[in-house]
PDB file of C-alpha atoms in Angstrom:
ATOM      1  CA  GLU A1123      77.198 120.690  69.586  1.00 57.00           C
ATOM      2  CA  ALA A1124      79.807 123.822  69.860  1.00 57.00           C
ATOM      3  CA  LEU A1125      82.090 123.046  67.327  1.00 56.00           C
ATOM      4  CA  ALA A1126      79.229 122.139  64.906  1.00 60.00           C
ATOM      5  CA  GLN A1127      77.645 125.707  65.704  1.00 60.00           C
ATOM      6  CA  ALA A1128      81.219 126.956  65.164  1.00 57.00           C
ATOM      7  CA  TRP A1129      81.672 124.855  61.939  1.00 57.00           C
ATOM      8  CA  LYS A1130      78.105 126.076  60.752  1.00 59.00           C
ATOM      9  CA  GLY A1131      78.785 130.127  61.224  1.00 56.00           C
ATOM     10  CA  GLY A1132      81.928 129.564  59.226  1.00 54.00           C
ATOM     11  CA  GLY A1133      83.870 129.939  62.779  1.00 55.00           C
ATOM     12  CA  THR A1134      88.160 129.869  62.460  1.00 60.00           C
ATOM     13  CA  PHE A1135      90.115 127.258  64.136  1.00 61.00           C
ATOM     14  CA  ASP A1136      91.622 129.269  66.962  1.00 69.00           C
ATOM     15  CA  LEU A1137      87.481 129.386  67.912  1.00 69.00           C
ATOM     16  CA  TRP A1138      87.481 125.365  67.821  1.00 66.00           C
ATOM     17  CA  GLU A1139      90.661 125.137  69.956  1.00 73.00           C
ATOM     18  CA  ARG A1140      89.677 127.782  72.163  1.00 76.00           C
ATOM     19  CA  THR A1141      86.191 126.115  72.654  1.00 72.00           C
ATOM     20  CA  ILE A1142      88.742 122.476  73.055  1.00 75.00           C
ATOM     21  CA  LEU A1143      90.290 123.698  75.650  1.00 78.00           C
ATOM     22  CA  ASP A1144      87.534 125.139  77.220  1.00 75.00           C
ATOM     23  CA  ARG A1145      85.292 121.752  76.988  1.00 74.00           C
ATOM     24  CA  GLN A1146      88.924 119.820  78.164  1.00 76.00           C
ATOM     25  CA  ALA A1147      89.380 122.205  81.111  1.00 80.00           C
ATOM     26  CA  GLU A1148      85.976 121.766  82.483  1.00 79.00           C
ATOM     27  CA  ALA A1149      85.975 118.035  82.080  1.00 78.00           C
ATOM     28  CA  GLU A1150      89.187 117.692  84.315  1.00 80.00           C
ATOM     29  CA  ARG A1151      87.568 120.052  87.061  1.00 80.00           C
ATOM     30  CA  LEU A1152      84.796 117.539  86.665  1.00 77.00           C
ATOM     31  CA  ILE A1153      86.644 114.714  87.337  1.00 78.00           C
ATOM     32  CA  HIS A1154      88.763 116.368  90.228  1.00 77.00           C
ATOM     33  CA  LEU A1155      85.194 117.330  91.914  1.00 73.00           C
ATOM     34  CA  VAL A1156      84.399 113.227  91.520  1.00 76.00           C
ATOM     35  CA  ARG A1157      87.594 111.873  92.697  1.00 76.00           C
ATOM     36  CA  GLN A1158      87.501 114.628  96.024  1.00 72.00           C
ATOM     37  CA  SER A1159      83.844 113.411  96.808  1.00 71.00           C
ATOM     38  CA  ASN A1160      85.400 109.706  96.896  1.00 65.00           C
ATOM     39  CA  GLU A1161      88.180 110.845  99.416  1.00 65.00           C
ATOM     40  CA  PRO A1162      87.554 108.585 102.620  1.00 57.00           C
ATOM     41  CA  THR A1163      87.057 112.341 104.814  1.00 59.00           C
ATOM     42  CA  VAL A1164      84.363 114.817 105.188  1.00 60.00           C
ATOM     43  CA  LEU A1165      83.019 116.584 101.956  1.00 62.00           C
ATOM     44  CA  ALA A1166      83.784 120.184 101.691  1.00 69.00           C
ATOM     45  CA  GLN A1167      80.515 122.064 100.824  1.00 74.00           C
ATOM     46  CA  GLU A1168      82.130 123.602  98.043  1.00 75.00           C
ATOM     47  CA  VAL A1169      82.853 120.299  96.795  1.00 67.00           C
ATOM     48  CA  ALA A1170      79.491 119.032  96.599  1.00 69.00           C
ATOM     49  CA  GLU A1171      77.703 122.198  95.155  1.00 73.00           C
ATOM     50  CA  GLY A1172      80.803 121.693  92.443  1.00 73.00           C
ATOM     51  CA  LEU A1173      79.151 118.166  91.806  1.00 70.00           C
ATOM     52  CA  GLY A1174      75.745 120.156  90.486  1.00 73.00           C
ATOM     53  CA  LEU A1175      77.202 120.870  87.574  1.00 73.00           C
ATOM     54  CA  LEU A1176      77.527 117.434  86.437  1.00 73.00           C
ATOM     55  CA  GLU A1177      73.817 117.288  86.754  1.00 77.00           C
ATOM     56  CA  GLY A1178      72.216 117.709  83.183  1.00 75.00           C
ATOM     57  CA  LEU A1179      75.003 116.903  81.332  1.00 73.00           C
ATOM     58  CA  THR A1180      74.557 113.966  78.819  1.00 77.00           C
ATOM     59  CA  TYR A1181      76.256 111.694  76.540  1.00 75.00           C
ATOM     60  CA  SER A1182      75.921 110.222  72.927  1.00 80.00           C
ATOM     61  CA  HIS A1183      74.915 106.583  73.650  1.00 80.00           C
ATOM     62  CA  TRP A1184      75.925 103.587  70.977  1.00 85.00           C
ATOM     63  CA  SER A1185      72.363 103.090  70.423  1.00 85.00           C
ATOM     64  CA  GLY A1186      72.079 106.696  69.416  1.00 82.00           C
ATOM     65  CA  GLU A1187      70.245 107.513  72.468  1.00 83.00           C
ATOM     66  CA  ARG A1188      71.164 111.012  74.501  1.00 84.00           C
ATOM     67  CA  ARG A1189      71.802 109.635  78.547  1.00 79.00           C
ATOM     68  CA  ASP A1190      72.845 111.556  81.590  1.00 75.00           C
ATOM     69  CA  LEU A1191      75.882 111.086  82.157  1.00 73.00           C
ATOM     70  CA  VAL A1192      75.427 110.653  85.857  1.00 76.00           C
ATOM     71  CA  ASP A1193      72.211 109.863  86.786  1.00 73.00           C
ATOM     72  CA  GLY A1194      70.411 111.495  89.890  1.00 71.00           C
ATOM     73  CA  ALA A1195      71.313 108.316  92.475  1.00 70.00           C
ATOM     74  CA  ASP A1196      74.832 107.915  91.222  1.00 70.00           C
ATOM     75  CA  LEU A1197      74.884 111.901  92.025  1.00 69.00           C
ATOM     76  CA  ALA A1198      73.255 111.751  95.058  1.00 71.00           C
ATOM     77  CA  SER A1199      76.018 108.855  96.027  1.00 70.00           C
ATOM     78  CA  LEU A1200      78.521 111.208  94.961  1.00 68.00           C
ATOM     79  CA  ARG A1201      77.491 114.087  97.361  1.00 64.00           C
ATOM     80  CA  ILE A1202      77.184 112.080 100.807  1.00 64.00           C
ATOM     81  CA  ARG A1203      79.244 114.554 103.167  1.00 62.00           C
ATOM     82  CA  LYS A1204      80.217 111.634 105.223  1.00 58.00           C
ATOM     83  CA  GLY A1205      80.807 108.325 104.565  1.00 56.00           C
ATOM     84  CA  SER A1206      79.719 106.009 101.772  1.00 54.00           C
ATOM     85  CA  LEU A1207      75.340 105.475 103.040  1.00 61.00           C
ATOM     86  CA  SER A1208      72.980 107.800 102.357  1.00 64.00           C
ATOM     87  CA  GLU A1209      70.220 109.048 104.869  1.00 67.00           C
ATOM     88  CA  ALA A1210      67.627 106.738 104.236  1.00 73.00           C
ATOM     89  CA  GLU A1211      70.187 103.613 103.806  1.00 68.00           C
ATOM     90  CA  ARG A1212      71.842 104.665 107.179  1.00 69.00           C
ATOM     91  CA  LEU A1213      68.130 104.886 109.138  1.00 75.00           C
ATOM     92  CA  GLU A1214      67.609 101.735 107.847  1.00 78.00           C
ATOM     93  CA  ILE A1215      70.828 100.149 109.130  1.00 75.00           C
ATOM     94  CA  GLU A1216      70.677 102.083 111.804  1.00 80.00           C
ATOM     95  CA  SER A1217      67.133 100.447 113.066  1.00 87.00           C
ATOM     96  CA  HIS A1218      68.332  96.885 113.780  1.00 88.00           C
ATOM     97  CA  VAL A1219      68.912  98.624 117.410  1.00 91.00           C
ATOM     98  CA  SER A1220      65.255  99.182 117.432  1.00 92.00           C
ATOM     99  CA  HIS A1221      63.870  95.372 116.296  1.00 93.00           C
ATOM    100  CA  THR A1222      66.488  93.835 118.355  1.00 93.00           C
ATOM    101  CA  PHE A1223      65.174  96.179 121.330  1.00 94.00           C
ATOM    102  CA  ARG A1224      62.040  95.180 120.208  1.00 95.00           C
ATOM    103  CA  PHE A1225      62.768  91.177 119.959  1.00 95.00           C
ATOM    104  CA  LEU A1226      64.613  90.807 123.160  1.00 96.00           C
ATOM    105  CA  GLN A1227      61.395  92.614 124.697  1.00 95.00           C
ATOM    106  CA  ARG A1228      59.749  89.666 123.914  1.00 96.00           C
ATOM    107  CA  ILE A1229      62.098  86.954 125.449  1.00 96.00           C
ATOM    108  CA  PRO A1230      60.949  86.022 129.415  1.00 96.00           C
ATOM    109  CA  TRP A1231      63.916  87.535 131.354  1.00 96.00           C
ATOM    110  CA  THR A1232      64.849  85.993 134.932  1.00 97.00           C
ATOM    111  CA  ARG A1233      65.418  88.974 136.971  1.00 95.00           C
ATOM    112  CA  ASP A1234      68.621  89.015 137.392  1.00 95.00           C
ATOM    113  CA  LEU A1235      69.054  89.875 133.559  1.00 96.00           C
ATOM    114  CA  ALA A1236      65.607  91.551 133.043  1.00 96.00           C
ATOM    115  CA  GLY A1237      67.641  94.771 131.696  1.00 96.00           C
ATOM    116  CA  ILE A1238      69.642  93.121 128.997  1.00 96.00           C
ATOM    117  CA  PRO A1239      66.946  94.970 126.160  1.00 96.00           C
ATOM    118  CA  ASP A1240      67.692  98.212 128.108  1.00 96.00           C
ATOM    119  CA  ILE A1241      71.507  97.428 128.022  1.00 96.00           C
ATOM    120  CA  ALA A1242      71.321  96.531 124.223  1.00 96.00           C
ATOM    121  CA  TYR A1243      69.208  99.552 123.109  1.00 96.00           C
ATOM    122  CA  ALA A1244      71.647 101.761 124.640  1.00 96.00           C
ATOM    123  CA  HIS A1245      74.470 100.137 123.584  1.00 96.00           C
ATOM    124  CA  HIS A1246      75.000 102.530 119.720  1.00 95.00           C
ATOM    125  CA  GLU A1247      74.597 105.264 122.114  1.00 95.00           C
ATOM    126  CA  ARG A1248      77.583 108.168 122.538  1.00 96.00           C
ATOM    127  CA  LEU A1249      78.604 109.789 125.679  1.00 96.00           C
ATOM    128  CA  SER A1250      78.748 113.243 123.085  1.00 94.00           C
ATOM    129  CA  GLY A1251      74.683 112.907 122.737  1.00 94.00           C
ATOM    130  CA  ARG A1252      75.690 111.727 118.696  1.00 91.00           C
ATOM    131  CA  GLY A1253      74.910 107.977 119.231  1.00 92.00           C
ATOM    132  CA  TYR A1254      71.565 106.304 117.618  1.00 92.00           C
ATOM    133  CA  PRO A1255      68.556 105.565 117.687  1.00 92.00           C
ATOM    134  CA  ARG A1256      67.411 107.795 120.785  1.00 93.00           C
ATOM    135  CA  LYS A1257      70.560 110.436 120.845  1.00 93.00           C
ATOM    136  CA  LEU A1258      70.581 109.572 124.569  1.00 94.00           C
ATOM    137  CA  ALA A1259      72.418 112.337 126.872  1.00 94.00           C
ATOM    138  CA  GLU A1260      75.464 111.144 129.015  1.00 95.00           C
ATOM    139  CA  VAL A1261      73.596 110.638 132.140  1.00 95.00           C
ATOM    140  CA  GLU A1262      71.010 108.820 130.074  1.00 96.00           C
ATOM    141  CA  ILE A1263      73.468 105.993 129.038  1.00 97.00           C
ATOM    142  CA  PRO A1264      73.608 103.021 131.241  1.00 96.00           C
ATOM    143  CA  VAL A1265      77.158 101.763 132.642  1.00 97.00           C
ATOM    144  CA  GLN A1266      76.887  98.369 131.007  1.00 97.00           C
ATOM    145  CA  SER A1267      75.421 100.009 127.641  1.00 97.00           C
ATOM    146  CA  ARG A1268      78.917 101.782 128.149  1.00 97.00           C
ATOM    147  CA  ALA A1269      80.844  98.464 128.171  1.00 97.00           C
ATOM    148  CA  MET A1270      78.922  96.794 125.619  1.00 96.00           C
ATOM    149  CA  ALA A1271      79.866 100.077 123.249  1.00 96.00           C
ATOM    150  CA  ILE A1272      83.420  99.405 123.858  1.00 96.00           C
ATOM    151  CA  ALA A1273      83.168  95.852 123.140  1.00 95.00           C
ATOM    152  CA  ASP A1274      81.300  96.374 120.020  1.00 93.00           C
ATOM    153  CA  VAL A1275      84.010  98.696 118.571  1.00 94.00           C
ATOM    154  CA  TYR A1276      86.950  97.442 118.995  1.00 94.00           C
ATOM    155  CA  ASP A1277      85.094  93.760 118.217  1.00 92.00           C
ATOM    156  CA  ALA A1278      83.488  95.267 114.896  1.00 89.00           C
ATOM    157  CA  LEU A1279      87.879  96.760 114.288  1.00 90.00           C
ATOM    158  CA  THR A1280      89.567  93.372 114.776  1.00 90.00           C
ATOM    159  CA  ALA A1281      86.850  90.899 113.299  1.00 85.00           C
ATOM    160  CA  GLN A1282      87.832  89.268 110.657  1.00 81.00           C
ATOM    161  CA  ASP A1283      85.073  87.857 108.956  1.00 77.00           C
ATOM    162  CA  ARG A1284      83.709  90.941 107.693  1.00 72.00           C
ATOM    163  CA  PRO A1285      83.434  90.614 103.552  1.00 68.00           C
ATOM    164  CA  TYR A1286      83.700  94.593 103.292  1.00 63.00           C
ATOM    165  CA  LYS A1287      86.634  95.112 105.395  1.00 71.00           C
ATOM    166  CA  GLY A1288      90.259  93.586 106.995  1.00 80.00           C
ATOM    167  CA  ALA A1289      90.674  93.356 110.314  1.00 84.00           C
ATOM    168  CA  VAL A1290      92.140  96.123 112.052  1.00 89.00           C
ATOM    169  CA  PRO A1291      95.519  95.495 114.287  1.00 90.00           C
ATOM    170  CA  VAL A1292      95.003  95.556 117.864  1.00 92.00           C
ATOM    171  CA  ASP A1293      97.203  98.403 118.569  1.00 93.00           C
ATOM    172  CA  ARG A1294      95.687 100.475 116.001  1.00 93.00           C
ATOM    173  CA  SER A1295      92.212  99.275 117.165  1.00 93.00           C
ATOM    174  CA  LEU A1296      92.655 100.579 120.645  1.00 95.00           C
ATOM    175  CA  ALA A1297      94.129 103.880 119.545  1.00 94.00           C
ATOM    176  CA  ILE A1298      90.887 104.498 117.518  1.00 94.00           C
ATOM    177  CA  LEU A1299      89.162 103.643 120.643  1.00 95.00           C
ATOM    178  CA  GLN A1300      91.337 105.950 122.883  1.00 96.00           C
ATOM    179  CA  GLU A1301      90.873 108.588 119.614  1.00 94.00           C
ATOM    180  CA  GLU A1302      86.982 108.177 120.360  1.00 94.00           C
ATOM    181  CA  ALA A1303      86.960 108.397 124.021  1.00 96.00           C
ATOM    182  CA  ARG A1304      89.190 112.003 123.698  1.00 94.00           C
ATOM    183  CA  GLU A1305      85.957 113.195 121.317  1.00 93.00           C
ATOM    184  CA  GLY A1306      83.499 112.141 123.862  1.00 93.00           C
ATOM    185  CA  ALA A1307      81.663 109.396 122.305  1.00 95.00           C
ATOM    186  CA  LEU A1308      83.005 106.393 124.231  1.00 96.00           C
ATOM    187  CA  ASP A1309      83.722 106.260 128.146  1.00 97.00           C
ATOM    188  CA  ARG A1310      87.016 107.005 129.303  1.00 96.00           C
ATOM    189  CA  GLY A1311      87.100 105.095 132.726  1.00 97.00           C
ATOM    190  CA  LEU A1312      85.793 102.221 131.239  1.00 97.00           C
ATOM    191  CA  LEU A1313      88.105 102.323 128.069  1.00 97.00           C
ATOM    192  CA  ASP A1314      91.476 102.583 130.613  1.00 97.00           C
ATOM    193  CA  LEU A1315      90.468  99.600 132.518  1.00 96.00           C
ATOM    194  CA  PHE A1316      89.374  97.470 129.254  1.00 96.00           C
ATOM    195  CA  ILE A1317      92.653  98.406 127.949  1.00 96.00           C
ATOM    196  CA  GLU A1318      94.522  98.146 131.206  1.00 95.00           C
ATOM    197  CA  ALA A1319      93.296  94.825 132.116  1.00 93.00           C
ATOM    198  CA  ARG A1320      93.565  93.572 128.561  1.00 93.00           C
ATOM    199  CA  ILE A1321      90.684  92.175 128.219  1.00 92.00           C
ATOM    200  CA  TYR A1322      90.341  92.655 124.790  1.00 89.00           C
ATOM    201  CA  GLU A1323      92.880  89.727 125.097  1.00 88.00           C
ATOM    202  CA  ARG A1324      90.255  87.188 125.814  1.00 83.00           C
ATOM    203  CA  THR A1325      88.307  87.392 122.702  1.00 72.00           C
ATOM    204  CA  ALA A1326      91.643  86.899 121.034  1.00 64.00           C
ATOM    205  CA  ARG A1327      91.747  83.343 123.331  1.00 52.00           C
ATOM    206  CA  ARG A1328      88.053  82.577 121.860  1.00 55.00           C
ATOM    207  CA  SER A1329      89.029  83.096 118.414  1.00 53.00           C
TER     208      SER A1329
END
């Protein structure tokens, strides 16, 4: 459109060239922002704000229609700061813990197993208070749930039956668990026991 206006206004070739170079620089910047948003890191605030330049940009479809270059849903996905899930998608996935808790509560457990619903309910909680679904503090998380959290993360990392990811090697998985413990998410004492007693090898023998 800018080129057409320049032509109609009797613009010079220099104006045409400058307009093309400006558009090229803008396109390269937008491509760079999109690539940055797809990096497996926490999205920087300036990148998220820069992606706003994509709003309102359109292109000529082969049908002759003007269409959005990036639709609202795709733009929202690009602006996700961490991971690949939107807030609504993350909450939907996290809700499985509450569903499981309600299901387990309906089972007539024997007295020695009566705590299983509460143990399972807290196994996605983290000592840092950043777990889900209740964001429990460290003192509120049962020791059984802390142990289950370690086993759950290890299983998720090393599982070979997940269609969306490959299995992570054992040594790398243990290193990730140790990093989680250092950051205050997992119980360091229980993790030390898990590693020193080589409890993870029992899973390997059963698989």
